[in-house]
Short mmCIF file of C-alpha atoms and ligand atoms in Angstrom, two decimals:
data_model
loop_
_atom_site.label_atom_id
_atom_site.label_comp_id
_atom_site.label_asym_id
_atom_site.label_seq_id
_atom_site.Cartn_x
_atom_site.Cartn_y
_atom_site.Cartn_z
CA UNK A 1 283.66 190.70 88.83
CA UNK A 2 280.59 189.63 88.74
CA UNK A 3 277.58 189.83 92.32
CA UNK A 4 278.03 186.30 92.57
CA UNK A 5 280.91 183.85 93.16
CA UNK A 6 280.33 181.53 91.90
CA UNK A 7 280.17 183.06 87.63
CA UNK A 8 283.47 184.19 86.09
CA UNK A 9 285.12 184.44 82.45
CA UNK A 10 286.87 181.20 80.61
CA UNK A 11 289.45 181.83 78.58
CA UNK A 12 286.96 182.34 75.52
CA UNK A 13 285.14 185.19 76.67
CA UNK A 14 281.77 183.33 77.81
CA UNK A 15 280.04 182.99 81.15
CA UNK A 16 280.72 180.46 83.48
CA UNK A 17 278.61 178.90 86.36
CA UNK A 18 280.17 176.87 89.14
CA UNK A 19 283.55 176.05 86.30
CA UNK A 20 280.65 175.86 83.28
CA UNK A 21 280.82 177.61 80.17
CA UNK A 22 277.26 178.78 79.55
CA UNK A 23 277.53 179.03 76.08
CA UNK A 24 277.85 175.51 75.75
CA UNK A 25 274.86 175.19 78.80
CA UNK A 26 272.63 176.96 76.37
CA UNK A 27 273.67 174.49 73.44
CA UNK A 28 273.31 170.95 75.50
CA UNK A 29 270.03 171.55 76.79
CA UNK A 30 268.39 174.86 75.10
CA UNK A 31 266.73 178.35 76.42
CA UNK A 32 265.46 179.42 78.36
CA UNK A 33 267.79 177.70 80.99
CA UNK A 34 268.07 178.25 85.37
CA UNK A 35 271.36 176.67 85.99
CA UNK A 36 272.46 176.65 89.62
CA UNK A 37 275.45 176.38 91.33
CA UNK A 38 275.26 173.36 94.10
CA UNK A 39 278.52 174.41 95.47
CA UNK A 40 277.59 178.17 96.50
CA UNK A 41 274.19 176.20 97.82
CA UNK A 42 276.51 174.22 100.38
CA UNK A 43 278.62 177.19 100.55
CA UNK A 44 275.68 179.59 101.79
CA UNK A 45 274.25 176.33 104.15
CA UNK A 46 277.41 175.90 105.37
CA UNK A 47 278.02 180.16 106.03
CA UNK A 48 274.88 180.55 107.82
CA UNK A 49 274.64 177.08 109.82
CA UNK A 50 278.85 177.76 111.06
CA UNK A 51 277.39 181.57 112.22
CA UNK A 52 274.46 180.27 114.02
CA UNK A 53 276.64 177.64 115.68
CA UNK A 54 278.97 180.13 116.87
CA UNK A 55 276.99 182.72 118.27
CA UNK A 56 274.72 180.25 119.60
CA UNK A 57 276.75 177.91 121.23
CA UNK A 58 275.10 175.42 119.23
CA UNK A 59 271.43 176.44 119.91
CA UNK A 60 270.45 177.47 117.11
CA UNK A 61 268.78 175.85 113.86
CA UNK A 62 269.12 176.89 110.24
CA UNK A 63 266.10 176.23 108.06
CA UNK A 64 265.58 177.20 104.52
CA UNK A 65 262.71 178.58 103.26
CA UNK A 66 261.35 176.33 100.33
CA UNK A 67 259.69 178.65 98.85
CA UNK A 68 262.74 180.66 97.41
CA UNK A 69 263.07 177.67 95.41
CA UNK A 70 261.92 173.49 96.31
CA UNK A 71 262.10 171.06 93.81
CA UNK A 72 263.42 167.51 94.80
CA UNK A 73 267.16 167.86 94.41
CA UNK A 74 267.26 171.90 96.49
CA UNK A 75 265.86 169.67 99.70
CA UNK A 76 268.06 167.01 99.39
CA UNK A 77 270.65 168.58 99.53
CA UNK A 78 270.02 171.02 102.11
CA UNK A 79 269.28 167.86 104.02
CA UNK A 80 272.32 166.58 104.15
CA UNK A 81 273.67 170.04 105.41
CA UNK A 82 271.47 169.77 108.26
CA UNK A 83 270.12 172.15 107.44
CA UNK A 84 265.49 172.02 108.45
CA UNK A 85 263.09 172.93 106.07
CA UNK A 86 260.21 176.32 106.07
CA UNK A 87 257.12 174.53 103.98
CA UNK A 88 254.24 176.48 103.43
CA UNK A 89 251.61 174.64 101.73
CA UNK A 90 251.01 170.27 100.90
CA UNK A 91 252.96 170.76 97.62
CA UNK A 92 256.11 171.63 99.40
CA UNK A 93 255.71 169.36 102.29
CA UNK A 94 255.36 166.61 99.62
CA UNK A 95 258.48 167.42 97.88
CA UNK A 96 260.50 167.08 100.75
CA UNK A 97 258.70 164.50 102.20
CA UNK A 98 259.69 162.47 97.82
CA UNK A 99 262.96 164.16 98.81
CA UNK A 100 263.71 161.62 101.95
CA UNK A 101 263.60 164.83 103.69
CA UNK A 102 263.21 164.16 108.26
CA UNK A 103 259.71 165.73 108.25
CA UNK A 104 260.69 166.33 111.73
CA UNK A 105 262.60 169.25 110.66
CA UNK A 106 260.13 170.48 109.05
CA UNK A 107 257.98 173.96 110.27
CA UNK A 108 254.95 174.92 108.44
CA UNK A 109 254.27 178.30 107.77
CA UNK A 110 251.33 179.87 105.85
CA UNK A 111 248.02 182.51 107.28
CA UNK A 112 245.38 180.39 106.16
CA UNK A 113 246.22 176.47 105.68
CA UNK A 114 243.82 174.03 104.68
CA UNK A 115 242.18 171.17 107.02
CA UNK A 116 242.94 169.04 104.21
CA UNK A 117 247.07 170.39 104.69
CA UNK A 118 246.91 170.36 108.01
CA UNK A 119 245.74 166.76 107.99
CA UNK A 120 248.68 166.10 105.71
CA UNK A 121 251.09 167.83 107.88
CA UNK A 122 249.90 165.80 111.18
CA UNK A 123 249.72 162.14 109.24
CA UNK A 124 253.80 162.40 107.75
CA UNK A 125 255.00 164.15 111.40
CA UNK A 126 255.54 168.00 110.72
CA UNK A 127 258.22 168.47 113.46
CA UNK A 128 256.22 172.27 113.84
CA UNK A 129 253.12 173.98 112.69
CA UNK A 130 253.41 178.28 112.90
CA UNK A 131 250.56 178.83 113.77
CA UNK A 132 248.63 181.68 112.31
CA UNK A 133 245.93 182.82 114.16
CA UNK A 134 243.47 181.44 116.08
CA UNK A 135 241.18 179.40 113.83
CA UNK A 136 243.68 177.40 113.20
CA UNK A 137 244.12 177.22 117.08
CA UNK A 138 241.14 175.47 117.33
CA UNK A 139 240.70 173.65 114.27
CA UNK A 140 244.30 171.90 114.71
CA UNK A 141 242.66 170.95 118.34
CA UNK A 142 239.73 169.81 116.80
CA UNK A 143 242.40 167.56 114.01
CA UNK A 144 245.30 166.68 116.67
CA UNK A 145 242.73 165.09 119.37
CA UNK A 146 240.88 163.06 116.15
CA UNK A 147 244.14 162.16 115.13
CA UNK A 148 245.43 160.98 118.65
CA UNK A 149 248.75 163.09 117.63
CA UNK A 150 249.81 166.45 119.91
CA UNK A 151 251.29 168.67 117.54
CA UNK A 152 254.39 171.17 118.67
CA UNK A 153 253.44 174.05 117.51
CA UNK A 154 254.92 178.45 117.48
CA UNK A 155 252.56 181.14 117.73
CA UNK A 156 253.07 183.31 113.99
CA UNK A 157 252.93 186.83 115.96
CA UNK A 158 253.59 190.51 114.83
CA UNK A 159 255.79 191.94 116.18
CA UNK A 160 255.34 195.73 114.99
CA UNK A 161 258.61 196.25 113.39
CA UNK A 162 258.49 198.15 109.98
CA UNK A 163 260.97 196.42 107.46
CA UNK A 164 262.82 199.04 105.73
CA UNK A 165 261.76 197.08 102.11
CA UNK A 166 258.80 197.02 98.98
CA UNK A 167 255.85 196.61 100.68
CA UNK A 168 254.69 193.36 99.03
CA UNK A 169 257.13 191.72 100.91
CA UNK A 170 256.88 193.99 104.22
CA UNK A 171 255.09 191.51 106.70
CA UNK A 172 256.42 192.53 110.28
CA UNK A 173 253.72 195.49 110.42
CA UNK A 174 249.94 196.05 112.47
CA UNK A 175 248.79 196.22 109.21
CA UNK A 176 249.79 192.47 108.05
CA UNK A 177 248.12 189.93 106.63
CA UNK A 178 250.52 187.48 108.72
CA UNK A 179 250.04 186.47 112.97
CA UNK A 180 248.73 187.91 115.86
CA UNK A 181 248.99 191.59 117.07
CA UNK A 182 251.04 192.13 120.02
CA UNK A 183 249.61 195.08 120.97
CA UNK A 184 245.45 194.81 120.79
CA UNK A 185 246.74 191.84 123.10
CA UNK A 186 245.93 189.46 120.39
CA UNK A 187 248.58 187.05 120.96
CA UNK A 188 248.84 187.39 124.72
CA UNK A 189 245.07 185.77 124.21
CA UNK A 190 246.17 183.09 122.04
CA UNK A 191 248.62 181.58 123.97
CA UNK A 192 246.10 181.75 126.99
CA UNK A 193 244.53 179.66 124.99
CA UNK A 194 247.13 177.12 123.79
CA UNK A 195 247.76 176.41 127.33
CA UNK A 196 244.26 175.10 127.50
CA UNK A 197 244.13 173.07 125.28
CA UNK A 198 245.75 168.80 124.96
CA UNK A 199 246.71 168.24 122.07
CA UNK A 200 248.64 171.07 121.11
CA UNK A 201 252.01 172.34 122.71
CA UNK A 202 253.37 174.97 122.67
CA UNK A 203 256.86 175.57 122.11
CA UNK A 204 257.20 178.38 120.25
CA UNK A 205 257.20 182.38 118.37
CA UNK A 206 257.82 182.43 115.58
CA UNK A 207 257.88 186.43 113.19
CA UNK A 208 259.10 187.51 109.72
CA UNK A 209 259.46 191.21 109.16
CA UNK A 210 259.96 190.36 105.75
CA UNK A 211 262.84 190.11 102.62
CA UNK A 212 265.62 191.47 100.36
CA UNK A 213 265.24 193.59 103.56
CA UNK A 214 269.57 195.47 104.48
CA UNK A 215 269.19 197.23 107.23
CA UNK A 216 270.99 195.27 110.86
CA UNK A 217 267.79 197.78 112.98
CA UNK A 218 265.02 195.82 112.01
CA UNK A 219 266.34 192.41 112.88
CA UNK A 220 267.85 193.86 116.52
CA UNK A 221 264.35 195.70 116.91
CA UNK A 222 262.15 192.23 116.33
CA UNK A 223 264.58 190.22 118.52
CA UNK A 224 264.42 192.46 121.43
CA UNK A 225 260.44 192.92 121.11
CA UNK A 226 259.72 188.17 120.94
CA UNK A 227 262.36 187.98 123.99
CA UNK A 228 259.93 191.16 125.79
CA UNK A 229 257.73 188.78 125.09
CA UNK A 230 258.63 186.04 126.19
CA UNK A 231 259.14 187.54 129.31
CA UNK A 232 256.23 188.08 129.18
CA UNK A 233 254.42 184.59 128.54
CA UNK A 234 256.27 183.82 131.99
CA UNK A 235 255.00 186.49 133.88
CA UNK A 236 252.01 186.35 132.91
CA UNK A 237 250.97 183.14 132.72
CA UNK A 238 254.06 180.72 134.47
CA UNK A 239 254.89 179.25 130.41
CA UNK A 240 258.18 179.06 129.21
CA UNK A 241 259.07 179.35 125.61
CA UNK A 242 261.89 177.29 124.20
CA UNK A 243 262.07 178.46 120.85
CA UNK A 244 262.31 181.25 118.80
CA UNK A 245 261.80 181.74 115.49
CA UNK A 246 263.57 185.35 114.22
CA UNK A 247 262.74 184.78 109.87
CA UNK A 248 264.30 185.20 107.53
CA UNK A 249 264.76 188.27 105.04
CA UNK A 250 268.67 189.17 104.39
CA UNK A 251 268.86 190.39 100.94
CA UNK A 252 271.34 190.00 98.33
CA UNK A 253 273.20 191.97 95.59
CA UNK A 254 271.06 192.18 92.58
CA UNK A 255 273.00 194.82 91.29
CA UNK A 256 276.31 196.18 92.26
CA UNK A 257 275.27 198.81 93.38
CA UNK A 258 273.24 196.59 96.82
CA UNK A 259 274.77 196.09 99.78
CA UNK A 260 273.70 193.23 102.52
CA UNK A 261 274.54 192.76 105.18
CA UNK A 262 277.91 190.58 105.91
CA UNK A 263 275.07 187.59 106.89
CA UNK A 264 277.95 187.32 109.68
CA UNK A 265 277.87 190.70 111.01
CA UNK A 266 274.06 190.22 111.73
CA UNK A 267 274.10 187.36 113.23
CA UNK A 268 276.58 188.76 114.99
CA UNK A 269 275.03 191.93 116.38
CA UNK A 270 270.91 190.19 116.83
CA UNK A 271 272.83 187.49 118.90
CA UNK A 272 273.94 190.36 121.39
CA UNK A 273 270.72 191.61 121.42
CA UNK A 274 269.23 188.54 122.08
CA UNK A 275 271.94 187.30 124.99
CA UNK A 276 271.65 191.36 126.52
CA UNK A 277 267.88 191.12 126.46
CA UNK A 278 267.89 187.62 128.15
CA UNK A 279 270.03 188.63 130.93
CA UNK A 280 268.36 191.57 131.18
CA UNK A 281 264.48 190.29 131.57
CA UNK A 282 265.32 187.30 133.70
CA UNK A 283 264.50 184.04 131.75
CA UNK A 284 266.59 181.42 129.65
CA UNK A 285 267.61 182.08 125.74
CA UNK A 286 265.87 180.43 123.67
CA UNK A 287 266.73 178.02 120.63
CA UNK A 288 266.74 180.39 117.82
CA UNK A 289 266.19 179.13 114.55
CA UNK A 290 266.19 181.71 111.25
CA UNK A 291 265.14 180.87 107.91
CA UNK A 292 267.29 182.01 104.85
CA UNK A 293 265.95 181.32 101.52
CA UNK A 294 266.81 183.94 99.23
CA UNK A 295 270.21 184.49 100.29
CA UNK A 296 270.81 180.36 100.27
CA UNK A 297 269.35 179.42 96.55
CA UNK A 298 269.51 183.12 95.16
CA UNK A 299 273.18 184.50 94.53
CA UNK A 300 273.60 180.89 92.67
CA UNK A 301 271.50 181.17 90.09
CA UNK A 302 270.76 182.22 86.85
CA UNK A 303 268.79 182.02 83.60
CA UNK A 304 269.89 181.61 80.32
CA UNK A 305 267.88 183.36 77.52
CA UNK A 306 268.84 183.96 73.56
CA UNK A 307 268.05 186.42 72.02
CA UNK A 308 265.39 187.14 69.22
CA UNK A 309 264.41 190.55 67.84
CA UNK A 310 266.33 194.11 68.74
CA UNK A 311 264.23 197.07 68.47
CA UNK A 312 266.23 200.54 68.47
CA UNK A 313 263.17 203.31 68.83
CA UNK A 314 265.21 206.85 68.17
CA UNK A 315 265.20 208.12 71.51
CA UNK A 316 263.15 206.57 73.03
CA UNK A 317 264.51 202.94 73.96
CA UNK A 318 265.56 199.17 73.11
CA UNK A 319 264.11 196.37 73.10
CA UNK A 320 265.76 193.59 73.37
CA UNK A 321 263.59 190.27 73.34
CA UNK A 322 263.76 186.76 74.42
CA UNK A 323 262.28 183.49 73.99
CA UNK A 324 261.01 184.09 78.31
CA UNK A 325 259.96 186.59 80.37
CA UNK A 326 257.29 187.07 82.91
CA UNK A 327 256.54 183.78 82.38
CA UNK A 328 260.05 182.40 83.88
CA UNK A 329 260.92 185.52 86.13
CA UNK A 330 257.88 187.37 87.10
CA UNK A 331 259.80 190.05 90.03
CA UNK A 332 259.40 193.09 87.35
CA UNK A 333 256.33 192.60 86.88
CA UNK A 334 255.82 192.54 90.08
CA UNK A 335 258.48 194.45 92.05
CA UNK A 336 259.68 196.27 89.56
CA UNK A 337 262.75 194.47 90.45
CA UNK A 338 266.42 195.73 88.69
CA UNK A 339 268.34 192.72 87.72
CA UNK A 340 271.59 192.50 86.39
CA UNK A 341 272.23 191.62 83.15
CA UNK A 342 275.56 189.76 80.36
CA UNK A 343 275.99 188.65 77.21
CA UNK A 344 277.51 185.21 77.78
CA UNK A 345 279.49 185.40 74.21
CA UNK A 346 281.40 188.58 75.15
CA UNK A 347 280.90 188.35 79.46
CA UNK A 348 284.31 190.34 80.12
CA UNK A 349 284.05 192.84 77.37
CA UNK A 350 283.01 197.09 78.90
CA UNK A 351 279.57 197.47 79.07
CA UNK A 352 278.41 199.65 76.49
CA UNK A 353 274.67 199.70 75.94
CA UNK A 354 271.86 200.49 77.92
CA UNK A 355 268.54 197.96 76.92
CA UNK A 356 265.91 196.79 78.03
CA UNK A 357 264.96 192.99 78.35
CA UNK A 358 261.35 192.21 77.01
CA UNK A 359 259.91 189.09 77.28
CA UNK A 360 257.95 186.76 74.48
CA UNK A 361 254.16 187.39 76.66
CA UNK A 362 251.79 189.52 75.38
CA UNK A 363 251.60 191.95 78.18
CA UNK A 364 253.74 195.11 77.68
CA UNK A 365 254.92 194.84 81.49
CA UNK A 366 256.44 191.60 80.49
CA UNK A 367 260.25 193.17 80.80
CA UNK A 368 262.96 191.75 82.94
CA UNK A 369 264.54 195.06 83.74
CA UNK A 370 264.40 198.81 82.06
CA UNK A 371 268.01 200.79 81.01
CA UNK A 372 270.06 197.17 81.53
CA UNK A 373 273.92 198.19 81.17
CA UNK A 374 275.41 195.31 79.05
CA UNK A 375 278.01 194.50 76.62
CA UNK A 376 277.20 194.49 72.76
CA UNK A 377 274.40 193.16 72.21
CA UNK A 378 273.62 191.41 69.19
CA UNK A 379 270.30 189.12 67.30
CA UNK A 380 271.31 185.52 68.35
CA UNK A 381 272.90 185.71 71.48
CA UNK A 382 272.79 183.54 75.14
CA UNK A 383 272.55 186.22 77.26
CA UNK A 384 272.76 185.41 81.49
CA UNK A 385 270.26 187.61 83.72
CA UNK A 386 272.12 187.00 87.85
CA UNK A 387 270.82 185.88 90.68
CA UNK A 388 267.55 184.42 89.82
CA UNK A 389 268.35 181.48 92.19
CA UNK A 390 264.97 182.77 95.23
CA UNK A 391 262.04 183.27 93.88
CA UNK A 392 261.69 182.04 89.51
CA UNK A 393 261.61 179.51 88.66
CA UNK A 394 259.04 178.90 92.25
CA UNK A 395 256.74 182.11 91.48
CA UNK A 396 257.17 181.01 87.29
CA UNK A 397 253.37 180.31 85.43
CA UNK A 398 252.67 179.18 82.05
CA UNK A 399 250.95 182.20 80.81
CA UNK A 400 250.19 182.36 77.33
CA UNK A 401 250.98 178.83 77.75
CA UNK A 402 254.58 178.35 77.76
CA UNK A 403 256.08 176.05 79.23
CA UNK A 404 258.46 176.54 82.24
CA UNK A 405 261.80 175.83 81.47
CA UNK A 406 264.61 173.13 83.20
CA UNK A 407 266.95 173.49 85.30
CA UNK A 408 270.33 171.81 85.73
CA UNK A 409 272.68 172.34 88.43
CA UNK A 410 276.03 171.70 87.62
CA UNK A 411 279.10 171.17 90.11
CA UNK A 412 283.09 171.69 90.12
CA UNK A 413 282.69 171.65 86.34
CA UNK A 414 279.89 169.35 85.22
CA UNK A 415 275.99 169.82 84.29
CA UNK A 416 272.78 167.47 85.41
CA UNK A 417 269.00 168.59 84.61
CA UNK A 418 267.22 168.59 88.41
CA UNK A 419 263.61 169.57 87.09
CA UNK A 420 263.06 168.80 83.00
CA UNK A 421 261.63 171.85 80.91
CA UNK A 422 258.14 170.94 80.52
CA UNK A 423 256.72 170.26 77.38
CA UNK A 424 253.99 170.62 75.22
CA UNK A 425 251.71 167.97 76.27
CA UNK A 426 252.44 168.96 80.24
CA UNK A 427 250.46 171.86 79.00
CA UNK A 428 247.77 169.71 78.58
CA UNK A 429 247.86 167.19 80.88
CA UNK A 430 245.04 168.08 83.34
CA UNK A 431 242.61 169.12 80.74
CA UNK A 432 239.49 167.41 79.86
N1 LLP B 1 260.23 182.44 106.14
C1 LLP B 1 258.51 183.44 106.20
C2 LLP B 1 257.61 182.66 107.37
C3 LLP B 1 258.39 183.91 105.04
O1 LLP B 1 257.00 184.43 104.55
C4 LLP B 1 259.66 183.95 104.77
C5 LLP B 1 259.84 184.58 102.58
C6 LLP B 1 260.65 183.21 104.30
C7 LLP B 1 260.82 182.98 105.63
C8 LLP B 1 262.48 183.88 103.33
O2 LLP B 1 262.68 184.92 103.02
P1 LLP B 1 264.15 185.10 102.61
O3 LLP B 1 264.98 185.35 103.04
O4 LLP B 1 263.52 184.58 101.21
O5 LLP B 1 263.83 186.51 101.82
N2 LLP B 1 258.36 186.75 96.09
C9 LLP B 1 259.47 187.78 96.51
C10 LLP B 1 259.67 187.10 98.11
C11 LLP B 1 257.95 186.90 99.15
C12 LLP B 1 259.06 185.64 100.45
C13 LLP B 1 257.98 185.91 101.31
N3 LLP B 1 258.59 184.42 102.84
C14 LLP B 1 260.11 187.98 95.86
O6 LLP B 1 260.43 187.34 94.82
O7 LLP B 1 261.12 188.84 96.43
#
């Protein structure tokens, strides 16, 4: 009935998540409130693990892209599920370390890692550093040498693939701030330079073509391009690339019209491309890594808000104002994202209204969605915005000095706080 499996309607006609009544959650913890379902997160992790195991015969690793939703509890769950972790800042590394996440299963990404971040990654023993450019390669060699360490690296490559998604989250094409270009010879130059270095060991290549992608073809194309490059490296330098990280980007259902690829089908088709290409090129199949973020955390989360004022502008639109907005979910403001809205207390009713859900910030663009179809909606109602588990808490801000909401985890009918609501004191904690 709803876009995520963890959602349902109980006998009071209330929306439930993980078997917990959302009206009760709003009463107990207040609003706005992010709610995540642990069962759904674990199921998503297992589904990816299972398909990588079955299609690559155990020669693969699923790493969760923690930028989608990072906190200590999420890191603990992902560690228990046996996944690796994609980290992109000292903050994400620190969070994972504090949660006891094994550092050797972390992949450190980023197009401009600072010297402090590199030093921290070396100190914590992060398993792989995904090097973005030649400046970083030189810096890393120097710092690893000074620390008397050898680091295993992957190179971030732009495969020149255009994924059909929003331009802000498209990364595989040549005009991108991420990675080394194949066409210009820059990537091969980097490989040759790395081969000369003592404290840096090139073990793999990485690409990530974008996010919220629905087609399989761009992924197949990227895999093929990367394997061709691996063969070219072997031919020109004799070096064997052992690991191939194909990134994340699998689209999820935000609204019923979205039609995500069944992830298992994606794995199957890409694995066929990998096998065939390796055979054709006469190279050994590399260890395959994938980095899903949104598809693990997104469908597992919802955000609960309380409706304040409702403004009906005849023949124009009806604005329904909530107690949150772009500070907890900036995705409409940034990408005109679409979301599904449910009136939590009338969840099973038919949708009879079309409304615009407005946040409380001093900013006209502060909307969660325009023309959203919904059940009858009244002032004081609790409403749920669905599939907000990824890139919502992690992109939240304190604009207008609005504290970030709490995050509650539900599991088998019980709930617990995993991130406390920010207080007013938290807002001035660093003010002098
Ligand atoms: N690996 C790398 C290197 C990435 O840059 C990303 C996402 C991922 C993996 C995970 O991609 P996912 O599976 O989550 O699509 N804030 C935007 C999304 C930005 C994605 C950034 N990189 C949004 O809210 O749509």
